[in-house]
Structures are given as structure tokens and as C-alpha cells.
mmCIF file of N, CA, C and O in Angstrom:
data_model
loop_
_atom_site.group_PDB
_atom_site.id
_atom_site.type_symbol
_atom_site.label_atom_id
_atom_site.label_comp_id
_atom_site.label_asym_id
_atom_site.label_seq_id
_atom_site.Cartn_x
_atom_site.Cartn_y
_atom_site.Cartn_z
ATOM 1 N N UNK A 48 103.133 -77.943 207.942
ATOM 2 C CA UNK A 48 102.922 -77.487 206.303
ATOM 3 C C UNK A 48 102.215 -76.305 206.345
ATOM 4 O O UNK A 48 101.149 -76.168 207.152
ATOM 5 N N UNK A 49 102.399 -75.552 205.444
ATOM 6 C CA UNK A 49 101.715 -74.253 205.318
ATOM 7 C C UNK A 49 100.532 -74.258 204.425
ATOM 8 O O UNK A 49 100.875 -75.161 203.357
ATOM 9 N N UNK A 50 99.618 -73.778 204.592
ATOM 10 C CA UNK A 50 98.297 -73.784 203.695
ATOM 11 C C UNK A 50 98.675 -72.971 202.513
ATOM 12 O O UNK A 50 99.241 -71.854 202.589
ATOM 13 N N UNK A 51 98.203 -73.580 201.263
ATOM 14 C CA UNK A 51 98.463 -72.805 200.072
ATOM 15 C C UNK A 51 97.083 -71.615 200.004
ATOM 16 O O UNK A 51 95.965 -72.058 200.229
ATOM 17 N N UNK A 52 97.512 -70.544 199.442
ATOM 18 C CA UNK A 52 96.504 -69.504 199.284
ATOM 19 C C UNK A 52 96.001 -69.670 197.981
ATOM 20 O O UNK A 52 96.714 -69.956 197.096
ATOM 21 N N UNK A 53 94.875 -69.277 197.702
ATOM 22 C CA UNK A 53 94.130 -69.466 196.448
ATOM 23 C C UNK A 53 93.481 -68.079 196.148
ATOM 24 O O UNK A 53 92.812 -67.747 196.735
ATOM 25 N N UNK A 54 94.142 -67.566 195.087
ATOM 26 C CA UNK A 54 93.588 -66.155 194.551
ATOM 27 C C UNK A 54 92.119 -66.478 194.124
ATOM 28 O O UNK A 54 91.929 -67.323 193.326
ATOM 29 N N UNK A 55 91.048 -65.624 194.411
ATOM 30 C CA UNK A 55 89.801 -65.788 193.802
ATOM 31 C C UNK A 55 89.871 -65.194 192.222
ATOM 32 O O UNK A 55 90.633 -64.260 191.924
ATOM 33 N N UNK A 56 89.158 -65.903 191.419
ATOM 34 C CA UNK A 56 88.986 -65.552 190.058
ATOM 35 C C UNK A 56 88.180 -64.365 190.005
ATOM 36 O O UNK A 56 87.361 -63.969 190.935
ATOM 37 N N UNK A 57 88.258 -63.594 188.864
ATOM 38 C CA UNK A 57 87.438 -62.288 188.706
ATOM 39 C C UNK A 57 86.062 -62.538 188.836
ATOM 40 O O UNK A 57 85.364 -61.778 189.490
ATOM 41 N N UNK A 58 85.447 -63.684 188.428
ATOM 42 C CA UNK A 58 83.943 -64.087 188.456
ATOM 43 C C UNK A 58 83.758 -64.232 189.981
ATOM 44 O O UNK A 58 82.553 -64.003 190.401
ATOM 45 N N UNK A 59 84.568 -64.738 190.635
ATOM 46 C CA UNK A 59 84.341 -64.986 192.129
ATOM 47 C C UNK A 59 84.374 -63.770 192.930
ATOM 48 O O UNK A 59 83.636 -63.391 193.892
ATOM 49 N N UNK A 60 85.318 -62.827 192.419
ATOM 50 C CA UNK A 60 85.362 -61.485 193.157
ATOM 51 C C UNK A 60 84.060 -60.814 192.929
ATOM 52 O O UNK A 60 83.450 -59.917 193.726
ATOM 53 N N UNK A 61 83.495 -60.688 191.688
ATOM 54 C CA UNK A 61 82.289 -59.942 191.297
ATOM 55 C C UNK A 61 81.235 -60.493 192.049
ATOM 56 O O UNK A 61 80.058 -59.888 192.320
ATOM 57 N N UNK A 62 81.184 -61.940 192.300
ATOM 58 C CA UNK A 62 80.003 -62.518 193.057
ATOM 59 C C UNK A 62 79.920 -62.381 194.452
ATOM 60 O O UNK A 62 78.991 -62.744 195.073
ATOM 61 N N UNK A 63 80.945 -61.598 195.086
ATOM 62 C CA UNK A 63 81.025 -61.372 196.414
ATOM 63 C C UNK A 63 79.862 -60.539 196.939
ATOM 64 O O UNK A 63 79.402 -59.580 196.238
ATOM 65 N N UNK A 64 79.437 -60.713 198.133
ATOM 66 C CA UNK A 64 78.413 -59.806 198.616
ATOM 67 C C UNK A 64 78.902 -58.407 198.825
ATOM 68 O O UNK A 64 80.098 -58.105 198.784
ATOM 69 N N UNK A 65 78.055 -57.387 199.126
ATOM 70 C CA UNK A 65 78.312 -56.059 199.214
ATOM 71 C C UNK A 65 79.287 -55.724 200.360
ATOM 72 O O UNK A 65 80.194 -54.848 200.243
ATOM 73 N N UNK A 66 79.305 -56.488 201.457
ATOM 74 C CA UNK A 66 79.998 -56.383 202.519
ATOM 75 C C UNK A 66 80.658 -57.815 202.670
ATOM 76 O O UNK A 66 80.018 -58.887 203.021
ATOM 77 N N UNK A 67 81.848 -57.893 202.294
ATOM 78 C CA UNK A 67 82.758 -59.213 202.443
ATOM 79 C C UNK A 67 83.579 -59.278 203.622
ATOM 80 O O UNK A 67 83.971 -58.374 204.144
ATOM 81 N N UNK A 68 83.979 -60.425 203.793
ATOM 82 C CA UNK A 68 85.024 -60.656 204.866
ATOM 83 C C UNK A 68 86.407 -60.182 204.543
ATOM 84 O O UNK A 68 86.842 -60.334 203.398
ATOM 85 N N UNK A 69 87.219 -60.130 205.558
ATOM 86 C CA UNK A 69 88.622 -59.802 205.422
ATOM 87 C C UNK A 69 89.387 -61.070 204.696
ATOM 88 O O UNK A 69 90.085 -60.860 203.696
ATOM 89 N N UNK A 70 88.976 -62.249 205.213
ATOM 90 C CA UNK A 70 89.769 -63.357 204.369
ATOM 91 C C UNK A 70 89.186 -63.428 202.986
ATOM 92 O O UNK A 70 90.218 -63.817 202.083
ATOM 93 N N UNK A 71 88.081 -63.090 202.594
ATOM 94 C CA UNK A 71 87.629 -62.990 201.157
ATOM 95 C C UNK A 71 88.365 -62.026 200.390
ATOM 96 O O UNK A 71 88.826 -62.186 199.337
ATOM 97 N N UNK A 72 88.370 -60.784 200.918
ATOM 98 C CA UNK A 72 89.005 -59.735 200.415
ATOM 99 C C UNK A 72 90.587 -59.901 200.247
ATOM 100 O O UNK A 72 91.185 -59.606 199.207
ATOM 101 N N UNK A 73 91.159 -60.568 201.363
ATOM 102 C CA UNK A 73 92.512 -60.873 201.101
ATOM 103 C C UNK A 73 92.699 -61.943 200.193
ATOM 104 O O UNK A 73 93.939 -61.767 199.233
ATOM 105 N N UNK A 74 91.941 -62.684 199.846
ATOM 106 C CA UNK A 74 92.118 -63.870 198.788
ATOM 107 C C UNK A 74 92.008 -63.281 197.367
ATOM 108 O O UNK A 74 92.586 -63.626 196.492
ATOM 109 N N UNK A 75 91.181 -62.345 197.339
ATOM 110 C CA UNK A 75 90.981 -61.553 195.940
ATOM 111 C C UNK A 75 92.334 -60.878 195.670
ATOM 112 O O UNK A 75 92.575 -60.553 194.592
ATOM 113 N N UNK A 76 93.014 -60.322 196.681
ATOM 114 C CA UNK A 76 94.230 -59.729 196.530
ATOM 115 C C UNK A 76 95.371 -60.664 196.429
ATOM 116 O O UNK A 76 96.666 -60.252 196.249
ATOM 117 N N UNK A 77 95.228 -61.806 196.688
ATOM 118 C CA UNK A 77 96.251 -62.806 196.492
ATOM 119 C C UNK A 77 97.038 -63.024 197.850
ATOM 120 O O UNK A 77 98.231 -63.424 197.803
ATOM 121 N N UNK A 78 96.367 -62.654 198.921
ATOM 122 C CA UNK A 78 96.912 -62.649 200.272
ATOM 123 C C UNK A 78 96.333 -63.867 201.095
ATOM 124 O O UNK A 78 95.169 -64.148 200.725
ATOM 125 N N UNK A 79 97.113 -64.309 202.029
ATOM 126 C CA UNK A 79 96.561 -65.396 202.800
ATOM 127 C C UNK A 79 95.608 -64.610 204.019
ATOM 128 O O UNK A 79 95.612 -63.434 204.128
ATOM 129 N N UNK A 80 94.799 -65.607 204.452
ATOM 130 C CA UNK A 80 93.854 -65.105 205.537
ATOM 131 C C UNK A 80 94.642 -64.507 206.693
ATOM 132 O O UNK A 80 94.283 -63.451 207.125
ATOM 133 N N UNK A 81 95.783 -65.127 207.135
ATOM 134 C CA UNK A 81 96.409 -64.560 208.224
ATOM 135 C C UNK A 81 97.093 -63.188 207.809
ATOM 136 O O UNK A 81 97.183 -62.375 208.708
ATOM 137 N N UNK A 82 97.613 -63.083 206.672
ATOM 138 C CA UNK A 82 98.281 -61.868 206.211
ATOM 139 C C UNK A 82 97.192 -60.691 206.160
ATOM 140 O O UNK A 82 97.367 -59.614 206.594
ATOM 141 N N UNK A 83 95.951 -61.023 205.758
ATOM 142 C CA UNK A 83 94.914 -60.345 205.698
ATOM 143 C C UNK A 83 94.397 -59.698 207.127
ATOM 144 O O UNK A 83 94.363 -58.475 207.242
ATOM 145 N N UNK A 84 94.268 -60.595 208.080
ATOM 146 C CA UNK A 84 94.012 -59.993 209.466
ATOM 147 C C UNK A 84 95.201 -59.278 210.012
ATOM 148 O O UNK A 84 94.985 -58.279 210.722
ATOM 149 N N UNK A 85 96.328 -59.534 209.733
ATOM 150 C CA UNK A 85 97.555 -58.939 210.245
ATOM 151 C C UNK A 85 97.517 -57.606 209.653
ATOM 152 O O UNK A 85 97.763 -56.517 210.451
ATOM 153 N N UNK A 86 97.379 -57.335 208.526
ATOM 154 C CA UNK A 86 97.226 -56.107 207.775
ATOM 155 C C UNK A 86 96.099 -55.195 208.238
ATOM 156 O O UNK A 86 96.239 -54.152 208.585
ATOM 157 N N UNK A 87 95.111 -55.986 208.587
ATOM 158 C CA UNK A 87 93.791 -55.184 209.074
ATOM 159 C C UNK A 87 94.050 -54.796 210.476
ATOM 160 O O UNK A 87 93.713 -53.504 210.815
ATOM 161 N N UNK A 88 94.745 -55.544 211.329
ATOM 162 C CA UNK A 88 95.163 -55.082 212.575
ATOM 163 C C UNK A 88 96.139 -53.965 212.716
ATOM 164 O O UNK A 88 95.937 -53.043 213.623
ATOM 165 N N UNK A 89 96.868 -53.827 211.837
ATOM 166 C CA UNK A 89 97.942 -52.874 211.709
ATOM 167 C C UNK A 89 97.433 -51.714 210.955
ATOM 168 O O UNK A 89 98.337 -50.753 210.522
ATOM 169 N N UNK A 90 96.189 -51.608 210.454
ATOM 170 C CA UNK A 90 95.704 -50.547 209.590
ATOM 171 C C UNK A 90 96.539 -50.384 208.405
ATOM 172 O O UNK A 90 96.657 -49.393 207.815
ATOM 173 N N UNK A 91 96.882 -51.452 207.783
ATOM 174 C CA UNK A 91 97.741 -51.449 206.653
ATOM 175 C C UNK A 91 97.047 -52.368 205.364
ATOM 176 O O UNK A 91 97.862 -52.477 204.321
ATOM 177 N N UNK A 92 95.781 -52.758 205.624
ATOM 178 C CA UNK A 92 94.997 -53.412 204.590
ATOM 179 C C UNK A 92 94.875 -52.485 203.534
ATOM 180 O O UNK A 92 94.683 -51.315 203.701
ATOM 181 N N UNK A 93 95.006 -52.868 202.092
ATOM 182 C CA UNK A 93 94.991 -52.120 201.071
ATOM 183 C C UNK A 93 93.566 -51.323 200.657
ATOM 184 O O UNK A 93 93.510 -50.495 200.042
ATOM 185 N N UNK A 94 92.486 -51.710 201.625
ATOM 186 C CA UNK A 94 91.254 -51.063 201.337
ATOM 187 C C UNK A 94 90.629 -50.762 202.703
ATOM 188 O O UNK A 94 91.052 -51.520 203.631
ATOM 189 N N UNK A 95 89.847 -49.975 202.873
ATOM 190 C CA UNK A 95 89.197 -49.722 204.365
ATOM 191 C C UNK A 95 88.609 -50.961 204.813
ATOM 192 O O UNK A 95 87.783 -51.730 204.088
ATOM 193 N N UNK A 96 88.904 -51.247 206.246
ATOM 194 C CA UNK A 96 88.238 -52.277 206.818
ATOM 195 C C UNK A 96 87.235 -51.729 207.847
ATOM 196 O O UNK A 96 87.670 -50.691 208.650
ATOM 197 N N UNK A 97 85.983 -52.194 207.908
ATOM 198 C CA UNK A 97 85.036 -51.767 208.672
ATOM 199 C C UNK A 97 84.824 -52.753 210.138
ATOM 200 O O UNK A 97 84.622 -53.836 209.780
ATOM 201 N N UNK A 98 85.012 -52.362 211.092
ATOM 202 C CA UNK A 98 84.961 -53.043 212.422
ATOM 203 C C UNK A 98 83.352 -53.103 212.769
ATOM 204 O O UNK A 98 82.800 -51.963 213.042
ATOM 205 N N UNK A 99 82.709 -54.104 212.869
ATOM 206 C CA UNK A 99 81.242 -54.283 213.323
ATOM 207 C C UNK A 99 81.446 -55.227 214.567
ATOM 208 O O UNK A 99 81.680 -56.394 214.469
ATOM 209 N N UNK A 100 81.111 -54.631 215.705
ATOM 210 C CA UNK A 100 81.172 -55.371 216.928
ATOM 211 C C UNK A 100 82.463 -55.546 217.446
ATOM 212 O O UNK A 100 83.430 -54.941 216.951
ATOM 213 N N UNK A 101 82.752 -56.459 218.232
ATOM 214 C CA UNK A 101 84.037 -56.689 218.959
ATOM 215 C C UNK A 101 84.950 -57.634 218.168
ATOM 216 O O UNK A 101 86.110 -57.352 218.177
ATOM 217 N N UNK A 102 84.350 -58.510 217.244
ATOM 218 C CA UNK A 102 85.188 -59.298 216.529
ATOM 219 C C UNK A 102 84.944 -59.309 215.011
ATOM 220 O O UNK A 102 85.714 -60.107 214.357
ATOM 221 N N UNK A 103 84.002 -58.674 214.400
ATOM 222 C CA UNK A 103 83.728 -58.803 213.205
ATOM 223 C C UNK A 103 84.276 -57.613 212.234
ATOM 224 O O UNK A 103 84.238 -56.518 212.385
ATOM 225 N N UNK A 104 85.001 -58.063 211.114
ATOM 226 C CA UNK A 104 85.677 -57.074 210.336
ATOM 227 C C UNK A 104 85.163 -57.353 208.904
ATOM 228 O O UNK A 104 85.063 -58.545 208.466
ATOM 229 N N UNK A 105 84.784 -56.352 208.352
ATOM 230 C CA UNK A 105 84.234 -56.521 206.873
ATOM 231 C C UNK A 105 84.818 -55.374 205.887
ATOM 232 O O UNK A 105 85.359 -54.375 206.430
ATOM 233 N N UNK A 106 84.832 -55.571 204.710
ATOM 234 C CA UNK A 106 85.236 -54.770 203.577
ATOM 235 C C UNK A 106 84.036 -54.595 202.550
ATOM 236 O O UNK A 106 83.408 -55.486 202.170
ATOM 237 N N UNK A 107 84.125 -53.331 202.020
ATOM 238 C CA UNK A 107 83.071 -53.138 201.027
ATOM 239 C C UNK A 107 83.469 -53.682 199.599
ATOM 240 O O UNK A 107 84.520 -53.432 199.258
ATOM 241 N N UNK A 108 82.594 -54.438 199.046
ATOM 242 C CA UNK A 108 83.045 -54.994 197.670
ATOM 243 C C UNK A 108 83.398 -53.760 196.703
ATOM 244 O O UNK A 108 84.266 -53.976 196.000
ATOM 245 N N UNK A 109 82.730 -52.638 196.747
ATOM 246 C CA UNK A 109 82.946 -51.604 195.946
ATOM 247 C C UNK A 109 84.367 -51.077 196.125
ATOM 248 O O UNK A 109 84.964 -50.711 195.026
ATOM 249 N N UNK A 110 84.906 -50.997 197.322
ATOM 250 C CA UNK A 110 86.265 -50.621 197.516
ATOM 251 C C UNK A 110 87.274 -51.653 197.136
ATOM 252 O O UNK A 110 88.289 -51.258 196.312
ATOM 253 N N UNK A 111 86.918 -52.964 197.239
ATOM 254 C CA UNK A 111 87.730 -54.080 196.730
ATOM 255 C C UNK A 111 87.915 -53.986 195.317
ATOM 256 O O UNK A 111 88.902 -54.052 194.543
ATOM 257 N N UNK A 112 86.629 -53.906 194.595
ATOM 258 C CA UNK A 112 86.702 -53.925 192.996
ATOM 259 C C UNK A 112 87.547 -52.553 192.548
ATOM 260 O O UNK A 112 88.253 -52.756 191.508
ATOM 261 N N UNK A 113 87.220 -51.440 193.315
ATOM 262 C CA UNK A 113 88.112 -50.222 192.743
ATOM 263 C C UNK A 113 89.582 -50.558 192.971
ATOM 264 O O UNK A 113 90.335 -50.097 192.168
ATOM 265 N N UNK A 114 89.999 -51.151 194.015
ATOM 266 C CA UNK A 114 91.429 -51.419 194.208
ATOM 267 C C UNK A 114 91.932 -52.365 193.251
ATOM 268 O O UNK A 114 93.035 -52.138 192.840
ATOM 269 N N UNK A 115 91.223 -53.317 192.928
ATOM 270 C CA UNK A 115 91.540 -54.319 191.788
ATOM 271 C C UNK A 115 91.440 -53.770 190.327
ATOM 272 O O UNK A 115 91.875 -54.391 189.498
ATOM 273 N N UNK A 116 90.771 -52.630 190.307
ATOM 274 C CA UNK A 116 90.608 -52.174 188.914
ATOM 275 C C UNK A 116 89.615 -52.871 188.164
ATOM 276 O O UNK A 116 89.484 -52.918 186.820
ATOM 277 N N UNK A 117 88.629 -53.566 188.746
ATOM 278 C CA UNK A 117 87.448 -53.948 188.304
ATOM 279 C C UNK A 117 86.237 -53.199 188.405
ATOM 280 O O UNK A 117 86.063 -52.407 189.256
ATOM 281 N N UNK A 118 85.175 -53.530 187.274
ATOM 282 C CA UNK A 118 84.037 -52.849 187.352
ATOM 283 C C UNK A 118 82.881 -53.246 188.198
ATOM 284 O O UNK A 118 82.812 -54.546 187.983
ATOM 285 N N UNK A 119 82.172 -52.651 188.998
ATOM 286 C CA UNK A 119 81.199 -53.385 189.738
ATOM 287 C C UNK A 119 79.950 -53.484 188.763
ATOM 288 O O UNK A 119 79.409 -52.554 188.445
ATOM 289 N N UNK A 120 79.707 -54.727 188.560
ATOM 290 C CA UNK A 120 78.605 -55.001 187.641
ATOM 291 C C UNK A 120 77.301 -54.590 187.954
ATOM 292 O O UNK A 120 76.364 -54.218 187.165
ATOM 293 N N UNK A 121 76.958 -54.499 189.360
ATOM 294 C CA UNK A 121 75.822 -54.105 189.856
ATOM 295 C C UNK A 121 75.582 -52.601 189.713
ATOM 296 O O UNK A 121 74.607 -52.022 189.281
ATOM 297 N N UNK A 122 76.610 -51.910 189.988
ATOM 298 C CA UNK A 122 76.703 -50.372 189.641
ATOM 299 C C UNK A 122 76.474 -50.111 188.357
ATOM 300 O O UNK A 122 75.827 -49.107 187.905
ATOM 301 N N UNK A 123 77.227 -50.796 187.432
ATOM 302 C CA UNK A 123 77.025 -50.471 185.880
ATOM 303 C C UNK A 123 75.617 -50.759 185.454
ATOM 304 O O UNK A 123 75.309 -50.135 184.609
ATOM 305 N N UNK A 124 75.017 -51.901 185.954
ATOM 306 C CA UNK A 124 73.819 -52.118 185.718
ATOM 307 C C UNK A 124 72.852 -51.083 185.992
ATOM 308 O O UNK A 124 71.876 -50.766 185.281
ATOM 309 N N UNK A 125 73.029 -50.500 187.368
ATOM 310 C CA UNK A 125 72.110 -49.520 187.782
ATOM 311 C C UNK A 125 72.243 -48.201 186.958
ATOM 312 O O UNK A 125 71.193 -47.498 186.601
ATOM 313 N N UNK A 126 73.511 -48.030 186.604
ATOM 314 C CA UNK A 126 73.731 -46.676 185.874
ATOM 315 C C UNK A 126 73.140 -46.946 184.464
ATOM 316 O O UNK A 126 72.618 -45.913 184.004
ATOM 317 N N UNK A 127 73.266 -47.915 183.851
ATOM 318 C CA UNK A 127 72.645 -48.073 182.414
ATOM 319 C C UNK A 127 71.182 -48.061 182.594
ATOM 320 O O UNK A 127 70.488 -47.604 181.701
ATOM 321 N N UNK A 128 70.577 -48.749 183.602
ATOM 322 C CA UNK A 128 69.166 -48.584 183.886
ATOM 323 C C UNK A 128 68.648 -47.096 184.028
ATOM 324 O O UNK A 128 67.660 -46.759 183.379
ATOM 325 N N UNK A 129 69.411 -46.471 184.763
ATOM 326 C CA UNK A 129 69.064 -44.952 185.124
ATOM 327 C C UNK A 129 69.284 -44.344 183.723
ATOM 328 O O UNK A 129 68.319 -43.457 183.352
ATOM 329 N N UNK A 130 70.356 -44.277 183.112
ATOM 330 C CA UNK A 130 70.407 -43.656 181.645
ATOM 331 C C UNK A 130 69.362 -44.090 180.577
ATOM 332 O O UNK A 130 69.057 -43.122 180.002
ATOM 333 N N UNK A 131 68.846 -45.233 180.664
ATOM 334 C CA UNK A 131 67.734 -45.751 179.708
ATOM 335 C C UNK A 131 66.592 -45.163 179.907
ATOM 336 O O UNK A 131 65.594 -45.032 179.135
ATOM 337 N N UNK A 132 66.237 -44.951 181.374
ATOM 338 C CA UNK A 132 65.004 -44.263 181.747
ATOM 339 C C UNK A 132 64.975 -42.676 181.722
ATOM 340 O O UNK A 132 63.943 -42.202 182.047
ATOM 341 N N UNK A 133 66.050 -42.037 181.385
ATOM 342 C CA UNK A 133 66.045 -40.539 181.273
ATOM 343 C C UNK A 133 65.363 -39.960 180.226
ATOM 344 O O UNK A 133 64.987 -38.780 180.270
ATOM 345 N N UNK A 134 65.010 -40.828 179.168
ATOM 346 C CA UNK A 134 64.333 -40.177 178.110
ATOM 347 C C UNK A 134 62.841 -39.859 178.375
ATOM 348 O O UNK A 134 62.078 -39.261 177.662
ATOM 349 N N UNK A 135 62.351 -40.548 179.391
ATOM 350 C CA UNK A 135 60.969 -40.366 179.956
ATOM 351 C C UNK A 135 60.748 -39.024 180.382
ATOM 352 O O UNK A 135 61.460 -38.462 181.320
ATOM 353 N N UNK A 136 59.964 -38.119 179.784
ATOM 354 C CA UNK A 136 59.751 -36.727 180.197
ATOM 355 C C UNK A 136 58.364 -36.503 181.176
ATOM 356 O O UNK A 136 58.298 -35.519 182.010
ATOM 357 N N UNK A 137 57.448 -37.190 180.814
ATOM 358 C CA UNK A 137 56.122 -37.004 181.655
ATOM 359 C C UNK A 137 55.924 -38.077 182.547
ATOM 360 O O UNK A 137 56.412 -39.116 182.465
ATOM 361 N N UNK A 138 55.313 -37.840 183.736
ATOM 362 C CA UNK A 138 55.181 -38.870 184.754
ATOM 363 C C UNK A 138 54.382 -40.004 184.175
ATOM 364 O O UNK A 138 53.490 -39.667 183.139
ATOM 365 N N UNK A 139 54.476 -41.183 184.635
ATOM 366 C CA UNK A 139 53.716 -42.268 184.205
ATOM 367 C C UNK A 139 52.355 -42.140 184.246
ATOM 368 O O UNK A 139 51.624 -42.654 183.286
ATOM 369 N N UNK A 140 51.739 -41.551 185.209
ATOM 370 C CA UNK A 140 50.058 -41.153 185.158
ATOM 371 C C UNK A 140 49.854 -40.438 184.060
ATOM 372 O O UNK A 140 48.623 -40.871 183.514
ATOM 373 N N UNK A 141 50.610 -39.575 183.483
ATOM 374 C CA UNK A 141 50.219 -38.925 182.312
ATOM 375 C C UNK A 141 50.528 -39.767 181.106
ATOM 376 O O UNK A 141 49.837 -39.420 179.952
ATOM 377 N N UNK A 142 51.255 -40.621 180.972
ATOM 378 C CA UNK A 142 51.560 -41.375 179.859
ATOM 379 C C UNK A 142 50.546 -42.494 179.557
ATOM 380 O O UNK A 142 50.207 -42.832 178.441
ATOM 381 N N UNK A 143 49.836 -42.995 180.523
ATOM 382 C CA UNK A 143 48.931 -44.137 180.315
ATOM 383 C C UNK A 143 47.594 -43.544 179.766
ATOM 384 O O UNK A 143 46.940 -44.082 179.190
ATOM 385 N N UNK A 144 47.166 -42.396 180.216
ATOM 386 C CA UNK A 144 45.898 -41.837 179.619
ATOM 387 C C UNK A 144 44.710 -42.056 180.691
ATOM 388 O O UNK A 144 45.019 -42.747 181.742
ATOM 389 N N UNK A 145 43.530 -41.589 180.362
ATOM 390 C CA UNK A 145 42.462 -41.606 181.308
ATOM 391 C C UNK A 145 41.782 -43.041 181.483
ATOM 392 O O UNK A 145 41.863 -43.845 180.526
ATOM 393 N N UNK A 146 41.560 -43.358 182.660
ATOM 394 C CA UNK A 146 40.864 -44.582 182.952
ATOM 395 C C UNK A 146 39.264 -44.730 182.577
ATOM 396 O O UNK A 146 38.507 -43.614 182.581
ATOM 397 N N UNK A 147 38.916 -45.758 182.055
ATOM 398 C CA UNK A 147 37.619 -45.952 181.750
ATOM 399 C C UNK A 147 36.636 -46.094 182.819
ATOM 400 O O UNK A 147 36.924 -46.773 183.599
#
């Protein structure tokens, strides 16, 4: 009997860690674990695979999200935070005023 592959939901993909495993990235793409590893071995995985040590393969979540056409919520949050703080012109020490 063959194992059924389960594609990850968008919320599950967005919740993945910054460096995810090949099986998790494969599941996000609708591929089985075995197919993911086979593609990684043949340098044919749809996103870059990073080899860490002798047996550990990882993928960057940012690459996975870009491949799937999803927006990285962490990056979007950081960008909006940076944009919202751009209006500050003076250093914080000058904004507070003299200490008593």
C-alpha cells in the first residue's frame, strides 16, 4: 500500500520555520517525501536545497514561499514596522528631553 501524500495548507506553510526540511517543503509543493528527496539528490528540487553536514538537507522558507507565490508574513511585518518608523527624524535621546 502506498502512503497518501498530504499537501500543506497555506497557514501550515506560513508557520514553517525559517529553515525547513525537504519533506516539509515537498509537502508544501504537493510532493511525497520520497519524491522530494529524489529531486534534491538530482539537483532538481524546485527551490534551492542546502546541505548541512553529511545527511541534513534544508530549504529556506523564504524560497519556498516565493516559489508558491505566497507573501512571507514575517518579512511583511518587518517591512511595515520599518516603514512606520521612518517618520522619526531626531534620535530618541533628543526626543525625550533633559533628565531632571
